[in-house]
Coordinates of C-alpha atoms in Angstrom, one line a residue:
Chain A
X1 CA 32.6 -62.4 -65.6
X2 CA 30.3 -61.2 -62.8
X3 CA 29.7 -57.5 -62.8
X4 CA 30.3 -55.8 -59.4
X5 CA 28.5 -52.7 -58.2
X6 CA 28.6 -50.3 -55.3
X7 CA 25.4 -50.1 -53.4
X8 CA 26.3 -48.4 -50.2
X9 CA 28.9 -45.9 -48.9
X10 CA 29.9 -44.5 -45.6
X11 CA 32.7 -42.4 -44.3
X12 CA 34.1 -40.3 -41.4
X13 CA 36.9 -37.9 -42.0
X14 CA 38.2 -34.4 -41.3
X15 CA 35.5 -33.2 -43.7
X16 CA 32.8 -34.5 -41.3
X17 CA 31.1 -37.3 -39.5
X18 CA 29.3 -38.8 -42.5
X19 CA 29.2 -39.0 -46.3
X20 CA 26.9 -36.1 -46.8
X21 CA 29.3 -33.7 -45.2
X22 CA 32.2 -35.3 -47.0
X23 CA 30.5 -34.8 -50.3
X24 CA 29.4 -31.3 -49.6
X25 CA 32.8 -30.0 -48.5
X26 CA 34.6 -32.0 -51.1
X27 CA 32.6 -30.4 -53.9
X28 CA 33.0 -27.0 -52.2
X29 CA 36.8 -27.4 -52.1
X30 CA 36.9 -27.0 -48.4
X31 CA 39.9 -28.3 -46.6
X32 CA 39.7 -30.2 -43.3
X33 CA 43.3 -29.6 -42.5
X34 CA 44.2 -27.4 -39.5
X35 CA 46.5 -27.1 -36.5
X36 CA 46.9 -30.3 -34.5
X37 CA 44.8 -30.2 -31.3
X38 CA 45.2 -33.8 -30.1
X39 CA 48.6 -33.2 -28.4
X40 CA 51.0 -30.4 -27.8
X41 CA 53.1 -30.1 -30.9
X42 CA 55.7 -28.1 -29.0
X43 CA 58.9 -27.9 -31.0
X44 CA 57.7 -30.3 -33.7
X45 CA 58.2 -29.3 -37.3
X46 CA 54.8 -30.7 -38.1
X47 CA 51.9 -28.7 -36.6
X48 CA 49.0 -29.5 -39.0
X49 CA 46.8 -32.6 -39.6
X50 CA 43.4 -33.5 -40.9
X51 CA 41.8 -34.5 -37.6
X52 CA 38.3 -35.8 -37.1
X53 CA 36.9 -33.1 -35.0
X54 CA 34.1 -33.2 -32.3
X55 CA 34.2 -37.0 -32.2
X56 CA 33.0 -38.6 -29.1
X57 CA 33.0 -42.4 -29.2
X58 CA 31.0 -42.7 -26.0
X59 CA 28.0 -41.3 -27.9
X60 CA 28.2 -44.2 -30.4
X61 CA 29.4 -47.2 -28.4
X62 CA 28.5 -48.6 -24.9
X63 CA 31.3 -48.1 -22.4
X64 CA 32.1 -51.8 -22.2
X65 CA 32.6 -52.1 -25.9
X66 CA 34.6 -48.9 -26.0
X67 CA 37.3 -50.4 -23.7
X68 CA 38.0 -52.9 -26.5
X69 CA 37.8 -50.4 -29.4
X70 CA 40.8 -48.4 -30.6
X71 CA 39.9 -45.2 -32.4
X72 CA 40.7 -46.8 -35.8
X73 CA 38.2 -49.7 -35.1
X74 CA 35.6 -47.1 -34.0
X75 CA 36.0 -45.3 -37.3
X76 CA 35.8 -48.6 -39.2
X77 CA 32.5 -49.3 -37.5
X78 CA 31.1 -45.8 -37.9
X79 CA 31.8 -45.9 -41.7
X80 CA 30.5 -49.5 -42.0
X81 CA 27.2 -48.6 -40.1
X82 CA 26.6 -45.8 -42.5
X83 CA 27.4 -47.9 -45.6
X84 CA 25.3 -50.9 -44.5
X85 CA 22.3 -48.7 -43.6
X86 CA 22.8 -46.8 -46.9
X87 CA 22.7 -50.1 -48.8
X88 CA 19.6 -51.2 -46.9
X89 CA 21.1 -54.6 -46.1
X90 CA 20.3 -57.0 -43.2
X91 CA 22.7 -59.9 -42.8
X92 CA 20.3 -62.8 -42.0
X93 CA 21.1 -66.3 -43.1
X94 CA 22.0 -67.2 -45.8
X95 CA 23.3 -63.7 -46.7
X96 CA 25.3 -63.5 -43.5
X97 CA 27.5 -66.4 -44.8
X98 CA 27.5 -65.1 -48.4
X99 CA 29.0 -61.7 -47.3
X100 CA 32.7 -60.9 -47.0
X101 CA 34.4 -58.3 -44.8
X102 CA 37.7 -57.0 -46.2
X103 CA 38.9 -53.8 -44.3
X104 CA 42.4 -52.4 -44.5
X105 CA 44.5 -50.3 -42.3
X106 CA 48.1 -49.1 -42.5
X107 CA 49.1 -49.2 -38.8
X108 CA 46.0 -50.4 -36.8
X109 CA 45.7 -49.4 -33.2
X110 CA 48.4 -46.8 -33.1
X111 CA 46.8 -44.8 -30.2
X112 CA 46.6 -48.0 -28.1
X113 CA 50.2 -48.9 -28.8
X114 CA 51.4 -45.4 -27.9
X115 CA 49.3 -45.2 -24.7
X116 CA 50.7 -48.6 -23.6
X117 CA 54.3 -47.6 -24.4
X118 CA 53.8 -44.3 -22.6
X119 CA 52.7 -46.1 -19.4
X120 CA 55.6 -48.5 -19.6
X121 CA 58.5 -46.4 -20.7
X122 CA 57.5 -42.9 -19.5
X123 CA 55.4 -43.5 -16.4
X124 CA 57.3 -46.7 -15.4
X125 CA 54.0 -48.4 -14.8
X126 CA 54.2 -52.1 -14.2
X127 CA 51.4 -53.2 -16.4
X128 CA 49.4 -52.1 -19.4
X129 CA 45.8 -52.5 -20.2
X130 CA 44.7 -56.2 -20.7
X131 CA 42.9 -55.3 -24.0
X132 CA 46.0 -53.7 -25.5
X133 CA 46.4 -56.7 -27.9
X134 CA 42.9 -57.0 -29.2
X135 CA 42.6 -53.2 -29.5
X136 CA 45.8 -52.7 -31.5
X137 CA 45.6 -55.6 -33.9
X138 CA 45.2 -54.4 -37.5
X139 CA 42.4 -56.9 -38.1
X140 CA 40.3 -55.6 -35.3
X141 CA 38.3 -53.3 -37.6
X142 CA 37.3 -56.3 -39.8
X143 CA 36.4 -58.4 -36.7
X144 CA 34.2 -55.7 -35.3
X145 CA 32.4 -55.2 -38.5
X146 CA 31.7 -58.9 -38.8
X147 CA 30.5 -59.0 -35.2
X148 CA 28.3 -55.9 -35.4
X149 CA 26.4 -57.2 -38.4
X150 CA 26.7 -60.9 -37.9
X151 CA 28.6 -61.4 -41.1
X152 CA 30.1 -64.9 -41.1
X153 CA 31.7 -65.2 -44.5
X154 CA 35.4 -64.6 -45.4
X155 CA 36.7 -61.7 -43.2
X156 CA 40.2 -60.3 -43.0
X157 CA 42.3 -57.1 -43.0
X158 CA 44.7 -56.0 -45.7
X159 CA 47.8 -53.9 -45.0
X160 CA 50.0 -52.2 -47.5
X161 CA 50.6 -48.8 -46.0
X162 CA 48.9 -46.1 -48.1
X163 CA 47.3 -48.6 -50.5
X164 CA 45.8 -50.8 -47.7
X165 CA 42.2 -50.1 -48.5
X166 CA 42.9 -50.2 -52.2
X167 CA 44.0 -53.8 -51.8
X168 CA 41.0 -54.4 -49.5
X169 CA 38.5 -53.2 -52.2
X170 CA 40.4 -55.2 -54.8
X171 CA 40.3 -58.4 -52.8
X172 CA 36.6 -57.9 -52.2
X173 CA 36.1 -57.5 -55.9
X174 CA 37.9 -60.7 -56.6
X175 CA 36.0 -62.6 -53.9
X176 CA 32.7 -61.4 -55.5
X177 CA 33.8 -62.2 -59.0
X178 CA 34.8 -65.7 -58.0
X179 CA 31.3 -66.3 -56.7
X180 CA 32.5 -66.9 -53.2
X181 CA 30.1 -64.3 -51.8
X182 CA 27.3 -62.0 -53.1
X183 CA 28.1 -59.0 -50.9
X184 CA 31.3 -57.5 -49.5
X185 CA 31.8 -54.8 -46.9
X186 CA 35.1 -53.3 -47.7
X187 CA 37.3 -50.2 -47.2
X188 CA 39.8 -49.0 -44.7
X189 CA 40.4 -47.1 -41.5
X190 CA 43.1 -45.2 -39.8
X191 CA 43.5 -43.1 -36.6
X192 CA 47.1 -42.0 -36.8
X193 CA 47.1 -38.4 -35.6
X194 CA 49.1 -39.4 -32.6
X195 CA 52.3 -37.9 -31.3
X196 CA 54.4 -40.9 -32.1
X197 CA 53.1 -41.2 -35.7
X198 CA 53.5 -37.5 -36.4
X199 CA 57.0 -37.5 -34.9
X200 CA 58.0 -40.5 -36.9
X201 CA 56.7 -39.0 -40.2
X202 CA 58.3 -35.7 -39.4
X203 CA 61.8 -37.2 -39.7
X204 CA 61.2 -38.5 -43.2
X205 CA 61.2 -34.8 -44.2
X206 CA 58.1 -35.3 -46.4
X207 CA 55.6 -33.3 -44.3
X208 CA 54.0 -30.0 -45.0
X209 CA 54.4 -27.1 -42.6
X210 CA 51.2 -25.2 -43.6
X211 CA 48.9 -27.4 -45.6
X212 CA 48.7 -29.9 -48.4
X213 CA 49.1 -28.5 -51.9
X214 CA 49.3 -31.3 -54.4
X215 CA 50.8 -30.8 -57.8
X216 CA 51.5 -27.1 -56.8
X217 CA 55.0 -25.7 -57.3
X218 CA 55.1 -24.4 -53.8
X219 CA 53.9 -27.7 -52.2
X220 CA 55.6 -28.6 -48.9
X221 CA 54.7 -32.2 -48.5
X222 CA 51.9 -34.4 -47.2
X223 CA 49.5 -33.8 -44.3
X224 CA 48.4 -36.8 -42.2
X225 CA 44.7 -37.3 -41.8
X226 CA 42.5 -39.8 -40.1
X227 CA 39.2 -41.4 -40.8
X228 CA 37.5 -44.4 -42.5
X229 CA 35.6 -45.3 -45.6
X230 CA 33.4 -48.3 -46.3
X231 CA 31.8 -49.4 -49.5
X232 CA 29.2 -52.1 -50.0
X233 CA 30.1 -54.1 -53.1
X234 CA 27.6 -56.5 -54.5
X235 CA 27.2 -58.6 -57.6
X236 CA 25.0 -56.8 -60.1
X237 CA 22.6 -59.8 -60.1
X238 CA 22.2 -59.7 -56.3
X239 CA 21.8 -55.9 -56.3
X240 CA 19.2 -56.1 -59.0
X241 CA 17.3 -59.0 -57.4
X242 CA 16.7 -56.9 -54.2
X243 CA 16.1 -53.7 -56.1
X244 CA 19.1 -51.9 -54.6
X245 CA 20.2 -48.4 -55.5
X246 CA 23.4 -48.6 -57.5
X247 CA 26.0 -45.8 -57.2
X248 CA 28.6 -47.1 -59.6
X249 CA 30.1 -50.2 -61.2
X250 CA 33.6 -51.2 -60.1
X251 CA 34.8 -52.3 -63.5
X252 CA 38.5 -52.7 -63.0
X253 CA 41.2 -53.3 -60.4
X254 CA 45.0 -53.2 -61.0
X255 CA 47.9 -53.7 -58.7
X256 CA 51.6 -53.8 -59.1
X257 CA 54.8 -53.6 -57.1
X258 CA 57.6 -51.2 -58.0
X259 CA 60.3 -53.6 -56.8
X260 CA 62.4 -50.6 -56.4
X261 CA 62.7 -48.7 -53.1
X262 CA 60.9 -48.6 -49.7
X263 CA 60.2 -44.9 -49.9
X264 CA 61.0 -43.5 -53.4
X265 CA 58.2 -44.1 -55.9
X266 CA 58.7 -45.4 -59.4
X267 CA 56.6 -44.1 -62.4
X268 CA 56.7 -47.4 -64.2
X269 CA 55.2 -49.3 -61.2
X270 CA 52.4 -46.7 -60.9
X271 CA 51.8 -47.0 -64.6
X272 CA 51.6 -50.7 -64.5
X273 CA 48.9 -50.6 -61.8
X274 CA 46.8 -48.1 -63.9
X275 CA 47.3 -50.2 -67.1
X276 CA 46.3 -53.3 -65.2
X277 CA 43.0 -51.7 -64.1
X278 CA 42.2 -50.6 -67.6
X279 CA 43.0 -54.1 -69.0
X280 CA 40.9 -55.7 -66.2
X281 CA 38.0 -53.5 -67.2
X282 CA 38.7 -53.9 -70.9
X283 CA 38.4 -50.2 -71.6
X284 CA 40.8 -48.0 -73.5
X285 CA 42.7 -45.2 -71.7
X286 CA 40.6 -42.5 -73.6
X287 CA 37.5 -43.8 -71.9
X288 CA 38.7 -42.3 -68.6
X289 CA 37.5 -38.8 -67.7
X290 CA 38.6 -38.2 -64.2
X291 CA 41.5 -39.4 -62.0
X292 CA 41.4 -39.1 -58.2
X293 CA 45.2 -39.1 -57.9
X294 CA 47.4 -40.4 -55.1
X295 CA 48.6 -36.8 -55.1
X296 CA 50.4 -36.7 -51.7
X297 CA 52.0 -33.3 -52.4
X298 CA 55.5 -34.7 -51.7
X299 CA 58.4 -33.6 -53.9
X300 CA 58.7 -37.2 -55.2
X301 CA 55.1 -38.4 -55.7
X302 CA 53.5 -35.6 -57.8
X303 CA 56.0 -35.5 -60.7
X304 CA 56.3 -39.3 -60.6
X305 CA 52.5 -39.8 -60.7
X306 CA 52.2 -37.2 -63.5
X307 CA 54.8 -39.0 -65.5
X308 CA 53.0 -42.3 -65.0
X309 CA 49.7 -40.8 -66.1
X310 CA 51.4 -39.5 -69.3
X311 CA 52.9 -42.9 -69.9
X312 CA 49.5 -44.7 -69.6
X313 CA 47.2 -42.1 -71.3
X314 CA 49.5 -40.6 -73.9
X315 CA 47.8 -37.7 -75.7
X316 CA 44.6 -38.3 -73.7
X317 CA 46.4 -37.3 -70.5
X318 CA 46.0 -33.6 -71.2
X319 CA 42.2 -34.1 -71.6
X320 CA 41.9 -35.8 -68.2
X321 CA 40.7 -34.0 -65.0
X322 CA 43.1 -35.1 -62.3
X323 CA 42.7 -34.0 -58.7
X324 CA 44.0 -34.9 -55.3
X325 CA 41.4 -34.7 -52.6
X326 CA 44.1 -35.3 -50.0
X327 CA 44.3 -31.5 -50.1
X328 CA 41.0 -31.6 -48.2
X329 CA 40.8 -34.9 -46.2
X330 CA 44.5 -35.3 -45.7
X331 CA 46.5 -38.4 -46.3
X332 CA 44.6 -41.0 -44.3
X333 CA 47.1 -43.8 -45.0
X334 CA 45.2 -47.1 -44.8
X335 CA 41.9 -45.3 -45.2
X336 CA 42.9 -43.2 -48.2
X337 CA 42.0 -45.5 -51.0
X338 CA 38.5 -46.1 -49.5
X339 CA 37.9 -42.4 -49.0
X340 CA 39.2 -41.6 -52.4
X341 CA 37.2 -44.3 -54.0
X342 CA 34.1 -42.6 -52.5
X343 CA 35.4 -39.3 -53.8
X344 CA 35.6 -40.8 -57.3
X345 CA 32.1 -42.1 -57.0
X346 CA 30.9 -38.7 -55.8
X347 CA 32.5 -37.3 -59.0
X348 CA 30.6 -39.8 -61.1
X349 CA 27.3 -39.3 -59.4
X350 CA 27.5 -35.5 -59.3
X351 CA 29.1 -35.2 -62.8
X352 CA 31.6 -32.9 -61.1
X353 CA 35.3 -33.3 -60.6
X354 CA 36.3 -32.4 -57.0
X355 CA 39.1 -29.9 -56.9
X356 CA 42.7 -30.0 -55.8
X357 CA 42.4 -27.5 -52.9
X358 CA 45.1 -25.1 -51.7
X359 CA 46.6 -24.9 -55.2
X360 CA 48.7 -21.7 -55.8
X361 CA 50.8 -22.0 -58.9
X362 CA 51.7 -24.7 -61.4
X363 CA 54.8 -26.8 -61.3
X364 CA 56.5 -27.3 -64.7
X365 CA 57.1 -30.9 -63.7
X366 CA 53.4 -31.4 -63.1
X367 CA 51.7 -30.4 -66.4
X368 CA 48.2 -31.9 -66.2
X369 CA 44.8 -30.4 -65.5
X370 CA 44.6 -30.6 -61.7
X371 CA 41.2 -28.9 -61.3
X372 CA 42.7 -26.2 -59.1
X373 CA 40.6 -25.0 -56.1
X374 CA 37.2 -25.1 -57.7
X375 CA 35.1 -28.2 -58.5
X376 CA 34.3 -28.6 -62.1
X377 CA 31.0 -29.8 -63.6
X378 CA 31.8 -32.1 -66.5
X379 CA 30.8 -35.3 -68.1
X380 CA 32.4 -38.2 -66.2
X381 CA 31.7 -41.7 -67.4
X382 CA 34.7 -43.5 -66.0
X383 CA 36.8 -42.5 -63.0
X384 CA 40.1 -43.9 -61.8
X385 CA 41.4 -43.8 -58.2
X386 CA 45.1 -44.3 -57.6
X387 CA 47.0 -45.3 -54.5
X388 CA 50.8 -45.8 -54.4
X389 CA 52.1 -46.9 -51.1
X390 CA 55.5 -46.7 -49.5
X391 CA 57.4 -49.8 -50.4
X392 CA 56.1 -49.5 -54.0
X393 CA 52.8 -51.3 -53.5
X394 CA 50.3 -49.8 -56.0
X395 CA 46.6 -50.1 -56.6
X396 CA 44.3 -48.5 -59.1
X397 CA 40.5 -48.8 -59.0
X398 CA 38.3 -48.0 -62.0
X399 CA 34.6 -47.1 -61.5
X400 CA 32.0 -46.5 -64.2
X401 CA 28.8 -44.5 -63.9
X402 CA 25.9 -46.9 -63.6
X403 CA 23.2 -46.0 -66.0
X404 CA 20.8 -48.8 -65.2
X405 CA 22.0 -51.3 -67.9
Chain B
X1 CA 41.5 -51.6 6.1
X2 CA 39.8 -55.0 5.7
X3 CA 36.4 -53.6 5.1
X4 CA 37.9 -51.1 2.8
X5 CA 39.4 -53.9 0.7
X6 CA 36.1 -55.7 0.6
X7 CA 34.3 -52.5 -0.5
X8 CA 36.8 -51.7 -3.3
X9 CA 36.5 -55.3 -4.7
X10 CA 32.7 -55.2 -4.5
X11 CA 32.7 -51.8 -6.2
X12 CA 34.9 -53.0 -9.0
X13 CA 32.8 -56.2 -9.5
X14 CA 29.6 -54.2 -9.5
X15 CA 31.0 -51.7 -12.1
X16 CA 32.2 -54.4 -14.5
X17 CA 29.1 -56.6 -14.2
X18 CA 26.9 -53.5 -14.3
X19 CA 25.0 -54.7 -11.3
X20 CA 23.6 -52.7 -8.3
X21 CA 26.3 -52.6 -5.6
X22 CA 23.8 -53.9 -3.0
X23 CA 23.2 -57.0 -5.0
X24 CA 26.8 -58.3 -4.8
X25 CA 28.3 -59.7 -1.7
X26 CA 31.2 -61.8 -0.7
X27 CA 29.1 -64.9 -1.3
X28 CA 28.3 -63.9 -4.9
X29 CA 29.5 -66.6 -7.4
X30 CA 31.4 -64.9 -10.2
X31 CA 29.9 -67.0 -13.0
X32 CA 26.4 -66.4 -11.7
X33 CA 26.8 -62.7 -12.4
X34 CA 28.2 -63.0 -15.9
X35 CA 31.9 -62.7 -15.1
X36 CA 33.6 -64.5 -18.0
X37 CA 37.3 -64.9 -18.6
X38 CA 37.6 -61.7 -20.5
X39 CA 35.8 -59.7 -17.8
X40 CA 38.0 -61.4 -15.2
X41 CA 41.2 -60.0 -16.9
X42 CA 39.7 -56.5 -16.7
X43 CA 38.8 -57.0 -13.0
X44 CA 42.2 -58.4 -12.2
X45 CA 43.9 -55.5 -14.0
X46 CA 41.9 -53.0 -12.1
X47 CA 42.6 -54.6 -8.7
X48 CA 46.3 -54.8 -9.4
X49 CA 46.2 -51.1 -10.2
X50 CA 44.2 -50.2 -7.2
X51 CA 46.2 -52.2 -4.7
X52 CA 49.6 -52.2 -6.4
X53 CA 49.8 -55.9 -6.3
X54 CA 50.5 -58.6 -8.9
X55 CA 47.9 -61.3 -9.0
X56 CA 49.6 -64.5 -10.3
X57 CA 48.2 -66.6 -13.1
X58 CA 46.9 -70.0 -12.0
X59 CA 49.6 -72.6 -12.4
X60 CA 47.5 -74.6 -14.8
X61 CA 45.4 -72.9 -17.4
X62 CA 42.8 -75.6 -16.9
X63 CA 42.3 -74.4 -13.4
X64 CA 41.6 -70.9 -14.6
X65 CA 37.9 -70.9 -13.8
X66 CA 38.5 -72.4 -10.3
X67 CA 41.0 -69.7 -9.2
X68 CA 38.1 -67.4 -8.2
X69 CA 34.7 -69.0 -7.7
X70 CA 33.3 -66.4 -5.4
X71 CA 34.0 -62.8 -4.5
X72 CA 35.4 -64.1 -1.2
X73 CA 38.1 -66.0 -3.1
X74 CA 39.1 -62.7 -4.8
X75 CA 39.1 -60.9 -1.4
X76 CA 41.2 -63.6 0.2
X77 CA 43.9 -63.6 -2.6
X78 CA 44.0 -59.8 -2.7
X79 CA 44.5 -59.6 1.1
X80 CA 47.2 -62.2 1.0
X81 CA 49.1 -60.3 -1.6
X82 CA 48.7 -57.0 0.2
X83 CA 50.0 -58.7 3.4
X84 CA 53.0 -60.2 1.6
X85 CA 53.8 -56.9 0.1
X86 CA 53.6 -55.1 3.5
X87 CA 56.0 -57.7 4.9
X88 CA 58.6 -57.3 2.2
X89 CA 58.4 -53.5 2.0

């Protein structure tokens, strides 16, 4: 089977405009969560989010292009530009046709939808902007990436709520393994800190009032974030042939469905995704050192995920470092698996487990080592990144440190 | 009023084609200044908003490109629609 490696990474998030800031703040345990500034939260219960601050699309895109770009597609492009430049790739023929784009999103152009609805239903305007449809379609991010770089191979979006970019990265892996392409630009994007989205989430009663405290006894729920992450995946032979810098090897991918409930998670489903990733890689559970958990900080997720980790790892579970970086970059829905995959690779490359920030006191139901508040230097050979979406759609990505063999 | 309508339409066209305002006139052929079907929907949208009119689609899609060949065609249709609206209001 072809070996698949990561040769480029880019991201934009509440932690900063690029991967360098993301990495620095992640390892410092700094949270990007703060009061919502994008709209007046008024009497909302939810007043915090992980917003991408000081972002001005007009500095990055010409005006004519900007009229066709929802914020989520802008983020997709920003992260893809960084990743492609990082990988040092140029997509000339024949590589342009031997490259795939698989980019996920949970909701797509939410800001565009809401602006259109606001004009129609609140302002009673007769018409909405003619580019509403191309802006809001969830596949717009993938399309823009293909257009920007002239990539003409397989290109599509994946959507599975909070596992959207986990499925994207997984599909990219399978495309590369199949020999269909040599390179894939993959990840996910979300720009969901909008009044409609926050109001909708609010009524599910899963949202934190103050901040995101995963696995903590006094956790209050999740905090929505926005951003995008892009990884360049490549067959090892292609990467070696062009002398590319290799960040990590993507050794396993697992996915599963709970077949249980649209909202409530199921430990068995989560466990099956993790086992599938381990089986795919052909490694035993005790080979894993670090888990970047789904860790949403909801009442339901954290004990369920903990139970699933116990079920898969047995006595090794207690030796694992498990952290939820959502405590810092928020829950970015369709971008979360991509950002967290990058966080897992940051852990491998820095030999440091990023912390679970905002942690106050242990929860008896969550009895693993969650690396509270301070990053931990440690030996990390293999790192797992979990995503468990609403609707019980689960992914697990397994990365191994690349030691040049 | 008439000159005002001309000027607004020429302004909108110049903005979308990123041309100097002096270089567009009523005789300008739209396809000669890079107005494609996508740009045309933006221009139509902006004119509808500015004049509070509703510019109908061509009856046959195949005639789409022939609906507006020159700026003068656009001006004529916009003025007709404004007149109709004034009669009915």
